C-alpha positions as MATLAB code, in Angstrom:
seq = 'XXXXXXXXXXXXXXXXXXXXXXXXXXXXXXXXXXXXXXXXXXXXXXXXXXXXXXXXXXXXXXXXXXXXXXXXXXXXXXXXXXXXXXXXXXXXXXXXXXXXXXXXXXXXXXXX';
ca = [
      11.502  -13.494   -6.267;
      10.935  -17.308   -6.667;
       8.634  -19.873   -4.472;
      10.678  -23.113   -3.734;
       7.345  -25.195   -3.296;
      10.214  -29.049   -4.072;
      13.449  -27.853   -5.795;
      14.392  -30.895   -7.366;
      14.113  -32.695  -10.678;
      10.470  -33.644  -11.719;
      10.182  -35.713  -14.931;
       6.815  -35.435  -16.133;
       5.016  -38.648  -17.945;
       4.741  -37.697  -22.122;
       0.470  -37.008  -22.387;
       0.069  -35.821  -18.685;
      -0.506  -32.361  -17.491;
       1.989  -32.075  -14.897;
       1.145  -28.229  -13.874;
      -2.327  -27.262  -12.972;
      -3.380  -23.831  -11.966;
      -6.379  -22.393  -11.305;
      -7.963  -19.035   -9.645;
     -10.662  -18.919   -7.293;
     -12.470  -16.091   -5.495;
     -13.694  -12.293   -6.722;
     -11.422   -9.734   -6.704;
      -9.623   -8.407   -4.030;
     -10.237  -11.516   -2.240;
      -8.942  -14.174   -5.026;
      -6.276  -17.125   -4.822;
      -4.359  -18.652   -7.586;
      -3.324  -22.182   -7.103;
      -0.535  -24.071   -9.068;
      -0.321  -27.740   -8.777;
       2.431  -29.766   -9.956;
       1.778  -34.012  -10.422;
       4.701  -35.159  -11.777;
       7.205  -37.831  -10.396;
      10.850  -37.455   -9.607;
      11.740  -40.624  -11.311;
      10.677  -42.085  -14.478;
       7.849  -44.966  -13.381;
       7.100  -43.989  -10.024;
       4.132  -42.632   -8.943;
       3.429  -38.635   -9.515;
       3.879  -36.081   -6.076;
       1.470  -33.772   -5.740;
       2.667  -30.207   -4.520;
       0.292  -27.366   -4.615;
       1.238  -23.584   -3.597;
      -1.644  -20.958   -2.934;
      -1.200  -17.032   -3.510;
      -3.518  -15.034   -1.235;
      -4.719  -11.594   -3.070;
      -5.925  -10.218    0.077;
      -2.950  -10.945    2.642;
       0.193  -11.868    0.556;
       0.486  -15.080    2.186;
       1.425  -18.264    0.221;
       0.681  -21.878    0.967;
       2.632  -24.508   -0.309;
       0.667  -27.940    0.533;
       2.378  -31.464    0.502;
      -0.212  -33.635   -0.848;
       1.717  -36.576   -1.867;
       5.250  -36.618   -1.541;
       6.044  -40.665   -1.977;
       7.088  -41.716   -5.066;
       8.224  -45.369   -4.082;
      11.599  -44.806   -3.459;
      12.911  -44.161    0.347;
      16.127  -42.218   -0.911;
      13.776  -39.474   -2.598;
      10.888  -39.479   -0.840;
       9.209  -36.543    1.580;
      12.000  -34.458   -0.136;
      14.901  -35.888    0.900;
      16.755  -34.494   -2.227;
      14.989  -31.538   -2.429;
      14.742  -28.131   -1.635;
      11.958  -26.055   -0.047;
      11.370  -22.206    0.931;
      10.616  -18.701   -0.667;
      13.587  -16.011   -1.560;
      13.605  -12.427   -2.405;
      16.896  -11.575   -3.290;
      20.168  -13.432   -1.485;
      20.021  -11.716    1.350;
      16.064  -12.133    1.758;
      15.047  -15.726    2.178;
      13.499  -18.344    4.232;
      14.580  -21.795    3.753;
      12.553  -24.348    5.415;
      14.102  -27.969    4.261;
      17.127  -28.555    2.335;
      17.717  -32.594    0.951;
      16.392  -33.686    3.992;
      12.652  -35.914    4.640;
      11.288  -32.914    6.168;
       8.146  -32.562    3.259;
       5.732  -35.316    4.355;
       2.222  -36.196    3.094;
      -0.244  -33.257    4.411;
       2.350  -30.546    5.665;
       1.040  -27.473    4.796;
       3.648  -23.945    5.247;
       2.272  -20.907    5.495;
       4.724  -17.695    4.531;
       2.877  -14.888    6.509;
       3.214  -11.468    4.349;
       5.148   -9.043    6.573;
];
């Protein structure tokens, strides 16, 4: 089971902290955000992708903050790969190397 929140190649800057998670909420109504800042390209500015886990429904958010890094072939995901898979025959694939994740999309994956 794996989250696809922008398959691609992210190369962290040395002394960051690329991947920031947090949980918010009381139990059984938490969330647990993950946030990743790191660019796709040594010198360019860091994207900012965020996915949410919902304790209470299942559903996941996976929020496009920032998603241009100053260079038109890579950015809004244009190399990269979004969507959520269960096993090969269980997916959903929303973008594949295509400018489809722009600054503020937000997907929701509803829990069946």
């Amino acid at each position: 089971n794996t989250i696809f929140a922008y398959w691609h190649d992210l190369r962290p800057v040395s002394g960051s902290i690329p991947v920031r998670y947090q949980t918010s909420g009381v139990s059984p109504s938490r969330a647990f955000e993950v946030q990743w800042l790191a660019p796709y390209l040594v010198g360019a500015p860091p994207l900012d992708v965020r996915v949410v886990l919902y304790e209470t429904t299942g559903d996941i958010d996976v929020c496009y903050a920032d998603t241009i890094g100053n260079n038109t072939s890579y950015d809004n995901g244009s190399y990269a790969g979004s969507g959520i898979q269960g096993s090969t025959a269980n997916y959903i694939q929303y973008s594949h190397q295509t400018a489809s994740l722009t600054e503020g999309l937000v997907l929701r994956y509803v829990h069946p």
